[in-house]
């Protein structure tokens, strides 16, 4: 508590406060979620004040003081999401959670941006089938007048990706603002039509903030990159230090965009806090966005304690498509986040473009690597080569030195040589910096076994290249077996049409969902490795303090980068099919995806083994096919409420959540029967019959079922054909899955159900595990 005025009154108040609140030291910030609001869409300032006052009164009933409640609350959610964020004792928070009008009370926890940046934990829509052809772009008018919102680190407004050239007036439905009250240099336009910042939740954790935090300006780069990937305008001549040169464009290049800054400098590894995220969702719904792109997440959390799941539900309820990143905690199973069925959850895969820089050993062996180093060594000149383990400083283990951490290298051993470092733990570009500090002329960064063939091209500060695990082993073997090892690193060249592509990024989080294993997650995968998009000019390309270089475009990797690819595609579909629900758009994206790479072989993981739907969901996105899917699996808000009932929540909570009287169905919905575009049965003991319903969104026709059975599982579809006579017609079918033999595999097995009229192929993954 900050005391700003002396006096007896204040002293008396403080004493009263301490008596009433004896556990002041244990206070934390919480979100108190009260469901939905019952008011209409148009709110006056009187209505907003009334709602805020009701929150003061509600909290005051627990604190025995209206004034203390008013001081404790730092957000009052007044538009569509009902609730507030406040600083509370743990005991008070627990008491509030018991109130019948409260859906949930949860800590204001921090979440992470889902970018690997230079750390280890499209614009580029022109490769491996993810590029909308001119036909879909033209038919969808390049996403014109669709409004894409982005919850992230804000936006760099001067980027050419946000130029409003050739755009008409701002859509009349837009209610947002350009929140530049303390940043007079920040301007919106007919492209970047809105920007807001939310930092009270962050401040409640880190302490009071100075005025430099009161701006939606992006001083990080992440938000500019993701927003321009989703909806950036055409920019010719875009590149990173001249590499990858071409015309940059977002998925919906003529869409209007809005930035909602909820992420700030990391504290305890977290950048985006729940209280701010809920506030941003509430305002984005009010402002009138059509699509929300959310490239952030935390640990897997039950939906009513998850700010992104809560905000997403309210957005979807208002017809907004919400796309979320899957997380960067792969390749382990069960690491997926943002797993609510009303979200489109996106994994990350590669594209068919590389920034090649070869390592040539003195024995004439050439080993391919990738880099975006802005400097290069002289061509064909060989330099002494040393493993970082052999260059260790005194009293440092070889294992630590091999990672090229700060203080682990001996400059006397490194100077004038090319240093070979192992990927892992510390930042990739920091390894290069440590090599440079120690006097190295260049660096080779070798993947560890986990990262396999996933290579991230970084803008290193010295001539450097990154090689895959196999090539790294070859280099270390050469060093160990050669008396005077030497090597050269070639200049970077951009290569298109590389194979195989796509394959899954090692960092991309994987299913099954630990929250609801009956729902396959991720839903889809999209390009998320070495994605070039607009960037802030407040940071260098590595985001390291030492990097004084500035770029207008940067290459970044993460599910943060794959997420806005799908957001841009959703924007096109929203323009092309304005009456489609968020679920219909998700279905179109999922059922038209591909599970083959550009060799015509099954998509692989980063170790070049066959990937599964737990990595890629329904497959790699194909926007051209999504434009005309033929059939869709649609879902209404009520069906999501049935799903919530099936999770065990009572009718009272569900009614508060939806702001309408609601009766859970009897018998309750079986989770496997949610009308999802995939079929997942995590505990099949003998047999089960699941129900699905398809809606015709194309021409009349007859669709026939084709099944690719999971190993050891029989699949029977009834009826085997569905005849549709008109648009909007719906047909129900049943799928019976049965264990063929008692010794069936106990691990997950995978198959596909495809409905086809010979023009459209509506494919759903089948995922089964026997009990």
XYZ file of C-alpha atoms in Angstrom:
771
model
C 0.000 0.000 0.000
C 1.353 3.438 -0.933
C 0.705 6.343 1.473
C 0.612 9.660 -0.352
C -0.953 12.019 2.205
C -0.175 12.482 5.935
C -2.811 13.149 8.501
C -4.813 11.721 11.336
C -7.638 10.539 9.068
C -5.303 8.510 6.930
C -3.555 7.078 9.977
C -6.917 6.072 11.435
C -7.910 4.486 8.135
C -4.640 2.576 7.964
C -5.073 1.244 11.486
C -8.615 0.164 10.656
C -7.337 -1.492 7.476
C -4.664 -3.422 9.349
C -7.127 -4.622 11.963
C -9.541 -5.832 9.287
C -6.790 -7.294 7.068
C -4.279 -8.976 9.375
C -2.689 -11.019 6.553
C -1.722 -8.081 4.343
C 1.670 -9.632 3.623
C 0.053 -12.674 1.983
C -1.997 -10.674 -0.497
C -1.924 -11.660 -4.146
C -3.800 -10.522 -7.201
C -6.773 -12.643 -8.253
C -9.355 -12.744 -11.018
C -12.922 -13.194 -9.772
C -14.962 -14.545 -12.682
C -18.716 -14.020 -12.507
C -19.737 -15.322 -15.946
C -21.452 -13.173 -18.572
C -23.288 -9.856 -18.374
C -27.040 -9.646 -18.850
C -27.059 -6.151 -20.341
C -27.442 -5.426 -24.055
C -24.636 -4.548 -26.484
C -24.981 -0.781 -26.090
C -23.619 0.533 -22.806
C -23.658 4.043 -21.454
C -21.146 5.409 -18.966
C -23.931 5.170 -16.384
C -24.267 1.436 -17.082
C -20.519 0.915 -16.783
C -20.401 2.808 -13.487
C -23.333 0.784 -12.188
C -21.567 -2.494 -12.992
C -18.328 -1.317 -11.434
C -20.202 -0.223 -8.329
C -21.832 -3.658 -8.095
C -18.361 -5.205 -8.063
C -17.309 -2.867 -5.232
C -20.404 -3.824 -3.267
C -19.893 -7.528 -3.871
C -16.265 -7.491 -2.715
C -17.118 -5.068 0.073
C -19.471 -7.671 1.541
C -16.426 -9.873 2.163
C -14.110 -7.103 3.345
C -16.674 -5.274 5.477
C -15.693 -2.063 3.717
C -16.776 -0.541 0.415
C -13.697 1.719 0.397
C -11.255 -1.115 0.940
C -12.972 -3.062 -1.872
C -12.661 -0.060 -4.175
C -8.962 0.198 -3.425
C -8.412 -3.537 -3.901
C -10.073 -3.812 -7.333
C -7.834 -2.771 -10.208
C -9.986 -4.095 -13.093
C -13.751 -4.194 -13.360
C -14.835 -6.222 -16.381
C -17.944 -4.452 -17.572
C -18.623 -5.181 -21.239
C -19.212 -8.866 -21.982
C -17.159 -10.706 -19.372
C -18.477 -10.189 -15.851
C -15.985 -10.070 -13.023
C -13.095 -8.141 -11.567
C -9.429 -8.404 -10.677
C -8.331 -7.455 -7.197
C -5.584 -7.748 -4.623
C -6.836 -10.184 -1.986
C -5.792 -12.337 0.914
C -5.800 -16.038 0.116
C -8.477 -16.603 2.748
C -10.791 -13.973 1.290
C -10.281 -15.393 -2.204
C -11.241 -18.845 -0.931
C -14.409 -17.424 0.683
C -15.411 -15.626 -2.516
C -14.952 -18.841 -4.511
C -17.704 -20.475 -2.427
C -20.311 -17.855 -3.356
C -23.098 -19.260 -5.569
C -22.832 -16.355 -8.038
C -19.122 -16.960 -8.632
C -17.947 -19.234 -11.437
C -14.298 -19.258 -10.401
C -11.549 -17.381 -8.563
C -8.007 -17.855 -9.807
C -4.603 -16.326 -9.285
C -3.444 -13.647 -11.697
C -0.761 -15.911 -13.118
C 1.731 -15.079 -15.804
C 1.873 -16.638 -19.257
C 4.525 -16.822 -21.933
C 4.747 -15.721 -25.537
C 5.080 -18.775 -27.759
C 8.211 -17.787 -29.653
C 11.550 -19.573 -29.500
C 13.265 -16.340 -30.533
C 16.906 -17.097 -30.045
C 16.135 -19.316 -27.069
C 15.623 -23.030 -26.607
C 12.694 -23.887 -24.572
C 3.087 -15.864 -43.515
C 3.742 -13.461 -44.332
C 5.400 -16.600 -45.499
C 2.252 -18.055 -46.966
C 3.917 -18.891 -50.258
C 5.213 -22.356 -49.475
C 4.123 -25.968 -48.940
C 0.459 -25.463 -49.682
C -0.165 -22.770 -47.098
C -0.281 -19.901 -49.570
C -3.742 -18.682 -50.527
C -3.748 -18.627 -54.331
C -4.790 -15.515 -56.165
C -8.252 -17.049 -56.543
C -9.055 -17.266 -52.841
C -7.412 -13.907 -52.179
C -9.424 -12.296 -54.957
C -12.686 -13.990 -54.038
C -12.179 -13.021 -50.410
C -11.054 -9.511 -51.453
C -7.787 -10.104 -49.560
C -9.770 -10.125 -46.308
C -11.056 -6.600 -46.899
C -13.000 -5.135 -43.972
C -12.432 -8.174 -41.782
C -11.044 -6.922 -38.461
C -8.241 -9.001 -36.915
C -7.318 -8.357 -33.296
C -4.059 -9.520 -31.729
C -3.334 -10.095 -28.008
C 0.421 -9.662 -27.761
C 3.150 -7.034 -27.113
C 1.408 -4.358 -29.111
C 2.470 -3.002 -32.482
C 5.122 -0.886 -34.197
C 2.793 1.535 -36.021
C 5.380 2.921 -38.445
C 5.936 -0.443 -40.145
C 4.975 -0.421 -43.812
C 2.977 -3.588 -43.135
C 0.420 -1.314 -41.472
C 0.209 1.226 -44.270
C -3.403 2.165 -45.132
C -2.620 2.817 -48.778
C -5.589 2.005 -51.061
C -7.851 1.161 -48.113
C -11.306 2.667 -47.785
C -13.001 4.096 -44.687
C -12.822 2.281 -41.368
C -15.770 -0.164 -41.045
C -18.730 1.524 -39.397
C -19.121 -1.267 -36.841
C -15.747 -0.461 -35.260
C -15.987 0.888 -31.703
C -12.335 0.727 -30.714
C -9.858 3.496 -29.933
C -6.216 4.389 -30.511
C -4.989 4.610 -26.915
C -2.107 7.044 -27.349
C -2.820 9.424 -24.453
C 0.773 9.275 -23.156
C 2.507 8.409 -26.451
C 1.766 11.253 -28.829
C 3.957 9.699 -31.517
C 1.777 6.610 -31.750
C -0.780 6.921 -34.547
C -3.448 4.631 -35.957
C -4.864 4.808 -39.492
C -7.314 3.076 -41.818
C -5.233 -0.136 -41.607
C -4.190 -0.138 -37.950
C -7.598 0.985 -36.731
C -7.148 0.450 -33.010
C -4.628 -0.139 -30.256
C -5.010 -0.539 -26.504
C -2.721 -1.517 -23.631
C -3.471 -3.470 -20.446
C -0.857 -3.474 -17.688
C -2.647 -3.340 -14.340
C -2.359 -7.104 -13.838
C 1.347 -6.922 -14.622
C 1.766 -3.970 -12.241
C -0.001 -5.882 -9.466
C 2.850 -8.406 -9.621
C 5.931 -6.289 -10.374
C 4.937 -3.088 -8.593
C 4.189 0.454 -9.792
C 5.097 1.214 -13.408
C 6.412 4.441 -14.872
C 4.636 6.227 -17.709
C 6.737 4.528 -20.399
C 4.565 1.447 -19.932
C 1.404 3.360 -20.852
C 1.484 2.733 -24.589
C 0.482 0.046 -27.086
C 3.829 0.548 -28.859
C 5.766 -2.659 -29.405
C 9.252 -2.434 -27.899
C 9.723 -6.189 -28.186
C 8.943 -7.184 -31.796
C 6.725 -10.172 -31.105
C 3.394 -8.383 -31.497
C 4.416 -6.594 -34.690
C 5.593 -9.901 -36.168
C 2.416 -11.818 -35.350
C -0.025 -9.068 -36.311
C 1.673 -8.464 -39.653
C 1.702 -12.218 -40.345
C -2.056 -12.314 -39.848
C -3.036 -9.092 -41.598
C -0.035 -7.127 -42.822
C -0.348 -5.132 -46.045
C 1.770 -5.776 -49.158
C 5.382 -4.595 -48.770
C 7.776 -5.111 -51.653
C 11.479 -5.714 -51.112
C 11.133 -7.168 -47.627
C 14.101 -9.199 -46.344
C 16.382 -9.887 -43.400
C 19.827 -8.497 -44.292
C 18.948 -9.125 -47.941
C 17.991 -12.790 -47.406
C 14.540 -14.130 -48.284
C 13.863 -11.022 -50.345
C 10.353 -10.657 -51.752
C 6.953 -9.113 -51.185
C 5.723 -9.467 -47.610
C 1.999 -9.912 -47.100
C -0.213 -11.146 -44.307
C -2.766 -13.921 -44.602
C -5.486 -11.275 -44.989
C -3.457 -8.392 -46.434
C -6.406 -6.009 -46.783
C -7.896 -6.744 -43.368
C -8.057 -4.016 -40.734
C -6.000 -4.806 -37.660
C -6.072 -3.883 -33.977
C -3.436 -4.422 -31.289
C -4.181 -5.339 -27.662
C -0.958 -5.099 -25.680
C -1.057 -7.556 -22.772
C 2.566 -8.717 -22.662
C 5.465 -6.915 -21.012
C 9.111 -7.470 -20.028
C 9.425 -10.911 -18.399
C 9.176 -11.366 -14.666
C 9.925 -14.862 -13.428
C 9.830 -15.969 -17.046
C 6.277 -14.710 -17.549
C 5.214 -11.796 -19.742
C 1.412 -11.783 -20.011
C -0.855 -11.869 -16.955
C -4.360 -13.277 -16.632
C -6.035 -10.112 -15.346
C -4.778 -8.163 -18.365
C -5.738 -10.936 -20.788
C -9.342 -11.021 -19.545
C -9.544 -7.215 -19.808
C -8.234 -7.325 -23.380
C -10.702 -9.999 -24.468
C -13.552 -8.001 -22.931
C -12.594 -4.870 -24.854
C -11.812 -6.675 -28.124
C -15.305 -8.177 -28.161
C -16.745 -4.724 -27.466
C -14.596 -3.090 -30.157
C -15.954 -5.340 -32.894
C -13.129 -7.644 -34.047
C -13.989 -10.611 -36.283
C -10.888 -12.691 -35.578
C -8.643 -12.817 -32.502
C -5.096 -14.121 -32.729
C -3.566 -15.198 -29.409
C 0.079 -16.308 -29.527
C 0.561 -16.914 -25.800
C -0.271 -19.426 -23.106
C 0.562 -20.876 -19.713
C 0.449 -24.304 -18.152
C -2.481 -26.594 -19.055
C -5.354 -25.339 -16.865
C -9.018 -26.203 -16.375
C -11.106 -23.916 -18.526
C -12.775 -21.822 -15.800
C -9.347 -21.009 -14.333
C -7.858 -20.170 -17.717
C -8.036 -16.542 -18.843
C -7.553 -17.445 -22.508
C -10.229 -20.159 -22.428
C -12.675 -17.818 -20.665
C -12.006 -14.920 -23.007
C -12.156 -17.197 -26.045
C -15.548 -18.591 -25.060
C -17.086 -15.136 -24.739
C -15.543 -14.145 -28.067
C -16.861 -17.241 -29.851
C -20.266 -16.621 -28.281
C -20.254 -13.317 -30.189
C -19.203 -14.928 -33.471
C -15.480 -14.145 -33.212
C -13.022 -16.790 -34.430
C -10.236 -17.308 -31.862
C -6.927 -18.839 -32.912
C -4.334 -19.825 -30.287
C -0.792 -21.144 -30.340
C -0.217 -24.705 -29.125
C 2.902 -23.930 -27.079
C 6.651 -24.493 -27.443
C 7.192 -27.322 -24.956
C 7.644 -30.153 -27.465
C 8.595 -32.738 -28.384
C 7.254 -34.374 -25.202
C 3.696 -35.737 -25.284
C 0.930 -34.060 -23.273
C 2.467 -30.585 -23.414
C -0.312 -28.936 -25.443
C -1.927 -25.761 -24.064
C -4.949 -23.722 -25.201
C -6.980 -26.905 -25.562
C -10.568 -25.631 -25.251
C -12.788 -26.976 -28.059
C -13.961 -23.467 -28.990
C -10.377 -22.425 -29.799
C -8.443 -23.239 -32.976
C -5.128 -24.523 -31.627
C -2.136 -24.376 -33.966
C 1.098 -26.375 -33.969
C 4.242 -25.341 -35.850
C 5.917 -26.911 -38.852
C 8.544 -25.946 -41.403
C 8.183 -24.453 -44.869
C 10.052 -25.239 -48.080
C 12.556 -22.407 -47.790
C 16.019 -22.510 -46.313
C 18.791 -20.010 -45.633
C 21.685 -22.309 -46.421
C 25.218 -21.829 -45.163
C 27.511 -24.840 -45.550
C 30.326 -26.075 -43.366
C 33.181 -27.353 -45.532
C 35.735 -29.471 -43.683
C 39.368 -29.713 -44.794
C 38.692 -33.297 -45.924
C 36.309 -31.799 -48.553
C 33.144 -32.993 -46.768
C 30.295 -30.443 -47.092
C 27.633 -30.288 -44.394
C 24.512 -28.168 -44.802
C 23.530 -25.635 -42.165
C 21.348 -22.533 -42.009
C 21.927 -18.965 -40.843
C 20.942 -15.336 -41.214
C 24.295 -13.937 -40.095
C 24.781 -10.397 -41.332
C 28.536 -10.962 -41.769
C 30.513 -13.704 -43.517
C 34.006 -15.164 -43.562
C 36.074 -14.902 -46.748
C 34.955 -17.520 -49.263
C 36.852 -20.821 -49.402
C 39.334 -19.823 -46.703
C 39.877 -22.490 -44.061
C 40.333 -21.678 -40.380
C 41.292 -23.836 -37.381
C 38.289 -25.645 -35.935
C 37.807 -26.383 -32.226
C 35.097 -27.986 -30.125
C 33.921 -25.773 -27.275
C 34.536 -28.725 -24.955
C 38.230 -28.515 -25.861
C 38.194 -24.741 -25.319
C 36.928 -24.860 -21.769
C 38.187 -22.432 -19.178
C 39.888 -23.649 -16.033
C 37.591 -25.191 -13.415
C 34.745 -25.533 -15.965
C 33.319 -28.880 -17.046
C 33.500 -29.891 -20.694
C 29.699 -30.269 -20.684
C 29.193 -26.654 -19.604
C 31.774 -25.296 -22.018
C 30.233 -27.236 -24.912
C 27.082 -25.121 -24.461
C 29.203 -21.957 -24.819
C 27.789 -20.314 -21.727
C 29.118 -17.069 -20.324
C 32.472 -17.549 -18.628
C 33.035 -21.143 -19.761
C 35.471 -20.503 -22.646
C 39.225 -19.870 -22.591
C 40.046 -17.052 -25.070
C 43.601 -18.361 -25.506
C 42.184 -21.564 -26.978
C 39.433 -19.917 -29.037
C 41.081 -16.885 -30.638
C 41.289 -16.991 -34.449
C 39.298 -20.219 -34.751
C 35.838 -21.453 -35.688
C 34.178 -22.656 -32.486
C 31.675 -25.540 -32.429
C 28.955 -25.173 -29.769
C 26.084 -27.464 -28.793
C 22.478 -26.232 -28.861
C 20.563 -26.117 -25.600
C 19.821 -24.178 -22.388
C 21.155 -20.701 -23.201
C 20.190 -18.521 -26.152
C 21.504 -19.604 -29.544
C 22.667 -16.073 -30.355
C 24.213 -15.732 -26.908
C 26.450 -18.697 -27.747
C 27.640 -16.709 -30.753
C 28.251 -13.676 -28.570
C 30.312 -15.729 -26.119
C 32.282 -17.148 -29.041
C 32.927 -13.616 -30.320
C 33.961 -12.386 -26.865
C 36.439 -15.257 -26.666
C 37.953 -14.265 -30.002
C 36.340 -16.776 -32.361
C 36.136 -15.824 -36.022
C 33.009 -17.922 -36.559
C 30.690 -20.427 -34.894
C 29.044 -23.700 -35.825
C 25.983 -24.449 -33.707
C 25.188 -28.173 -33.612
C 21.721 -29.457 -32.791
C 21.294 -31.854 -29.920
C 19.403 -35.096 -30.476
C 16.075 -33.685 -29.289
C 16.080 -30.912 -31.894
C 17.069 -33.340 -34.650
C 16.586 -31.721 -38.058
C 14.842 -28.561 -36.837
C 17.108 -25.655 -37.705
C 16.388 -22.061 -36.773
C 18.156 -19.496 -38.933
C 19.309 -16.760 -36.548
C 20.793 -13.320 -37.199
C 24.044 -14.136 -35.395
C 26.504 -11.384 -34.506
C 29.409 -13.220 -36.129
C 29.703 -15.549 -39.139
C 27.854 -18.665 -38.001
C 25.714 -21.534 -39.161
C 23.491 -24.075 -37.422
C 23.598 -27.744 -38.443
C 21.294 -30.656 -37.655
C 22.098 -33.411 -35.177
C 23.557 -35.815 -37.735
C 25.843 -33.205 -39.263
C 26.855 -32.067 -35.806
C 27.954 -35.599 -34.923
C 29.986 -35.692 -38.138
C 31.752 -32.444 -37.233
C 32.594 -33.543 -33.680
C 33.842 -36.898 -35.023
C 36.042 -35.112 -37.585
C 37.534 -32.895 -34.869
C 38.286 -35.861 -32.616
C 39.909 -37.866 -35.416
C 41.913 -35.088 -37.113
C 45.275 -33.746 -35.983
C 44.699 -30.175 -37.237
C 40.988 -29.804 -38.027
C 40.016 -26.901 -40.251
C 36.806 -25.668 -41.819
C 35.175 -22.804 -43.660
C 31.616 -21.456 -43.477
C 30.016 -20.399 -46.756
C 27.938 -17.276 -47.302
C 24.196 -17.542 -46.759
C 22.014 -18.232 -49.790
C 18.202 -18.405 -49.962
C 16.799 -21.625 -51.411
C 13.131 -22.316 -52.239
C 11.365 -25.600 -52.934
C 13.368 -27.581 -50.381
C 12.308 -31.104 -49.421
C 10.972 -32.621 -47.282
C 8.550 -29.915 -46.198
C 6.683 -29.437 -44.064
C 7.919 -31.420 -41.105
C 7.026 -30.747 -37.497
C 9.141 -28.432 -35.372
C 10.677 -30.170 -32.369
C 9.552 -27.331 -30.084
C 5.872 -27.592 -31.097
C 3.815 -28.818 -28.131
C 2.023 -32.127 -28.543
C -1.150 -33.827 -27.443
C -2.916 -35.554 -25.920
C -4.648 -32.828 -23.961
C -4.242 -33.339 -20.226
C -7.447 -31.351 -19.620
C -9.860 -33.051 -22.035
C -8.196 -36.002 -23.783
C -11.459 -36.605 -25.665
C -10.680 -33.544 -27.820
C -7.756 -33.888 -30.227
C -5.280 -31.031 -29.905
C -3.634 -29.325 -31.684
C -6.292 -28.837 -34.350
C -3.958 -27.919 -37.194
C -0.366 -27.043 -38.022
C 1.025 -24.142 -40.053
C 4.424 -22.589 -40.863
C 6.204 -21.611 -37.661
C 9.925 -21.934 -38.377
C 12.036 -19.095 -39.824
C 9.027 -16.915 -40.555
C 9.844 -13.460 -41.932
C 7.483 -10.670 -40.888
C 7.525 -7.042 -39.754
C 9.431 -6.147 -36.588
C 9.913 -3.369 -34.095
C 12.768 -0.954 -34.592
C 13.165 -0.599 -30.824
C 15.108 -3.883 -30.658
C 17.762 -5.668 -32.652
C 16.895 -8.900 -34.482
C 18.167 -11.037 -31.578
C 16.377 -9.047 -28.843
C 19.618 -9.065 -26.901
C 20.901 -5.897 -25.187
C 24.224 -6.089 -27.000
C 22.570 -6.117 -30.460
C 22.544 -2.553 -31.817
C 21.436 -3.597 -35.317
C 17.910 -2.698 -36.451
C 15.706 -4.421 -39.032
C 12.281 -3.693 -40.491
C 11.604 -7.423 -40.958
C 12.857 -10.343 -38.924
C 12.880 -14.134 -39.006
C 11.340 -15.675 -35.880
C 10.187 -19.183 -34.955
C 7.533 -20.583 -32.625
C 3.890 -21.594 -32.487
C 3.455 -17.850 -31.973
C 4.346 -17.566 -35.671
C 2.144 -20.434 -36.917
C -0.912 -19.157 -35.034
C -1.315 -15.908 -37.045
C -0.981 -17.813 -40.327
C -4.255 -19.510 -39.454
C -5.673 -16.224 -38.149
C -5.058 -14.689 -41.558
C -6.740 -17.619 -43.272
C -9.696 -17.330 -40.881
C -9.934 -13.675 -41.891
C -10.230 -14.677 -45.556
C -12.902 -17.252 -44.770
C -14.787 -14.731 -42.620
C -14.884 -12.346 -45.571
C -15.786 -15.067 -48.064
C -18.415 -16.743 -45.854
C -19.685 -14.061 -43.440
C -22.526 -16.249 -42.121
C -20.298 -19.143 -41.099
C -19.884 -19.752 -37.378
C -16.430 -19.958 -35.767
C -16.935 -23.739 -35.571
C -17.716 -23.949 -39.299
C -14.556 -21.995 -40.118
C -12.529 -24.295 -37.861
C -14.051 -27.354 -39.525
C -13.270 -26.044 -43.008
C -9.644 -25.472 -42.013
C -9.288 -28.878 -40.345
C -11.087 -31.205 -42.743
C -9.234 -29.888 -45.802
C -5.725 -30.094 -44.299
C -3.039 -32.412 -45.649
C -0.973 -35.023 -43.823
C 1.496 -35.408 -46.710
C 4.693 -33.438 -47.359
C 5.950 -32.187 -50.720
C 7.457 -35.611 -51.427
C 3.990 -37.111 -51.166
C 5.027 -38.922 -47.997
C 3.485 -38.713 -44.503
C 4.504 -35.583 -42.571
C 7.462 -36.344 -40.299
C 8.704 -35.003 -36.996
C 12.030 -33.210 -36.540
C 13.836 -36.559 -36.224
C 12.363 -37.652 -39.566
C 10.068 -40.265 -38.062
C 6.398 -40.329 -39.012
C 4.486 -37.705 -37.041
C 0.999 -38.274 -35.610
C -2.154 -36.190 -35.098
C -0.828 -35.334 -31.630
C 1.768 -33.229 -33.465
C -0.223 -31.830 -36.382
C -3.890 -32.297 -35.466
C -5.839 -32.664 -38.697
C -2.732 -31.804 -40.743
C -0.988 -28.903 -42.439
C -3.352 -26.057 -43.350
C -4.469 -25.646 -46.998
C -6.395 -22.373 -47.374
C -7.328 -22.933 -51.009
C -9.216 -26.109 -50.105
C -10.683 -24.544 -46.940
C -12.447 -22.005 -49.149
C -14.744 -24.784 -50.418
C -14.827 -27.667 -47.914
C -18.148 -29.113 -49.093
C -19.315 -30.129 -45.629
C -18.626 -28.812 -42.136
C -19.017 -30.024 -38.567
C -20.859 -27.091 -37.011
C -21.293 -26.300 -33.326
C -23.555 -23.861 -31.505
C -22.845 -22.139 -28.202
C -25.383 -24.454 -26.546
C -23.401 -27.483 -27.666
C -20.322 -26.052 -25.977
C -22.433 -25.575 -22.836
C -23.482 -29.225 -23.053
C -19.791 -30.060 -23.208
C -19.156 -28.008 -20.055
C -22.015 -29.827 -18.320
C -20.397 -33.119 -19.315
C -17.195 -32.010 -17.584
C -19.150 -32.066 -14.316
C -20.163 -28.427 -13.833
C -23.687 -27.920 -12.473
C -26.508 -26.054 -14.188
C -26.177 -23.027 -11.902
C -22.552 -22.460 -12.891
C -23.276 -23.091 -16.577
C -26.188 -20.633 -16.484
C -23.963 -17.937 -14.947
C -21.277 -18.717 -17.505
C -23.713 -18.270 -20.411
C -25.945 -15.576 -18.833
C -29.062 -17.550 -19.757
C -31.067 -20.092 -17.811
C -29.641 -23.396 -18.892
C -30.592 -27.002 -18.285
C -27.918 -29.600 -18.779
C -29.155 -32.407 -21.068
C -30.319 -35.649 -19.503
C -28.673 -38.008 -20.032
C -25.598 -35.761 -20.217
C -23.563 -35.428 -23.388
C -20.776 -37.944 -23.744
C -17.562 -35.989 -24.315
C -16.738 -38.082 -27.377
C -20.034 -36.969 -28.940
C -19.198 -33.282 -29.182
C -19.639 -32.529 -32.898
C -15.918 -31.995 -33.407
C -14.079 -32.415 -36.745
C -11.952 -35.183 -35.222
C -12.841 -38.352 -33.293
C -10.834 -39.183 -30.161
C -11.515 -42.078 -27.786
C -8.869 -42.187 -25.038
C -10.222 -45.229 -23.150
C -11.825 -47.792 -25.454
C -12.551 -50.930 -23.412
C -14.684 -52.905 -25.901
C -16.715 -50.769 -28.278
C -18.243 -47.328 -28.499
C -20.567 -45.564 -30.907
C -19.991 -41.848 -31.448
C -22.356 -39.445 -33.161
C -21.473 -36.738 -35.654
C -23.483 -34.314 -37.781
C -22.419 -32.771 -41.093
C -23.801 -29.598 -42.689
C -23.704 -28.992 -46.431
C -22.065 -25.676 -47.355
C -21.521 -26.526 -51.025
C -23.463 -27.803 -53.992
C -25.955 -30.692 -53.690
C -24.378 -34.125 -53.827
C -23.937 -37.556 -52.339
C -20.993 -38.206 -50.037
C -19.658 -41.670 -49.306
C -17.591 -42.721 -46.320
C -14.107 -44.183 -46.609
C -12.340 -45.399 -43.475
C -8.643 -45.919 -42.793
C -8.831 -47.989 -39.630
C -6.478 -47.512 -36.694
C -4.352 -50.609 -36.081
C -6.300 -53.231 -34.114
C -9.559 -51.258 -34.230
C -12.578 -51.921 -36.451
C -14.557 -48.877 -37.572
C -18.129 -49.117 -38.890
C -19.915 -46.028 -40.252
C -23.709 -45.905 -40.589
C -25.054 -44.831 -42.972
C -22.217 -45.223 -45.479
C -23.579 -42.466 -47.728
C -25.177 -39.076 -47.116
C -27.242 -37.259 -49.755
C -27.521 -33.484 -49.492
C -30.095 -31.621 -51.571
C -29.497 -28.027 -50.473
C -27.120 -25.680 -48.661
C -27.555 -25.761 -44.895
C -28.999 -29.271 -44.822
C -27.663 -31.428 -41.965
C -27.233 -35.189 -41.756
C -26.347 -37.339 -38.748
C -24.166 -40.438 -38.874
C -22.786 -42.937 -36.363
C -19.286 -44.357 -36.010
C -18.783 -47.576 -34.052
C -15.253 -48.331 -32.932
C -14.470 -51.801 -31.605
C -11.329 -53.489 -30.310
C -10.556 -56.296 -32.749
C -8.575 -58.461 -30.358
C -7.736 -58.643 -26.685
C -4.039 -58.069 -27.387
C -4.583 -54.786 -29.198
C -1.897 -52.170 -28.654
C -2.252 -50.213 -25.421
C -0.824 -47.040 -26.931
C -2.664 -44.579 -29.151
C -3.376 -45.646 -32.736
C -4.531 -43.428 -35.578
C -6.795 -43.571 -38.606
C -9.016 -41.387 -40.782
C -12.647 -41.010 -41.789
C -13.146 -39.358 -45.175
C -16.467 -38.270 -46.664
C -16.209 -37.575 -50.386
C -18.408 -36.658 -53.347
C -15.355 -37.067 -55.636
C -14.831 -33.278 -55.581
C -14.515 -32.615 -51.856
C -12.633 -34.759 -49.346
C -13.822 -34.102 -45.803
C -11.243 -35.863 -43.619
C -11.392 -36.367 -39.855
C -8.585 -37.953 -37.812
C -9.521 -40.947 -35.677
C -7.467 -41.291 -32.479
C -7.980 -44.304 -30.195
C -6.363 -45.814 -27.139
C -7.595 -49.059 -25.624
C -8.258 -49.188 -21.907
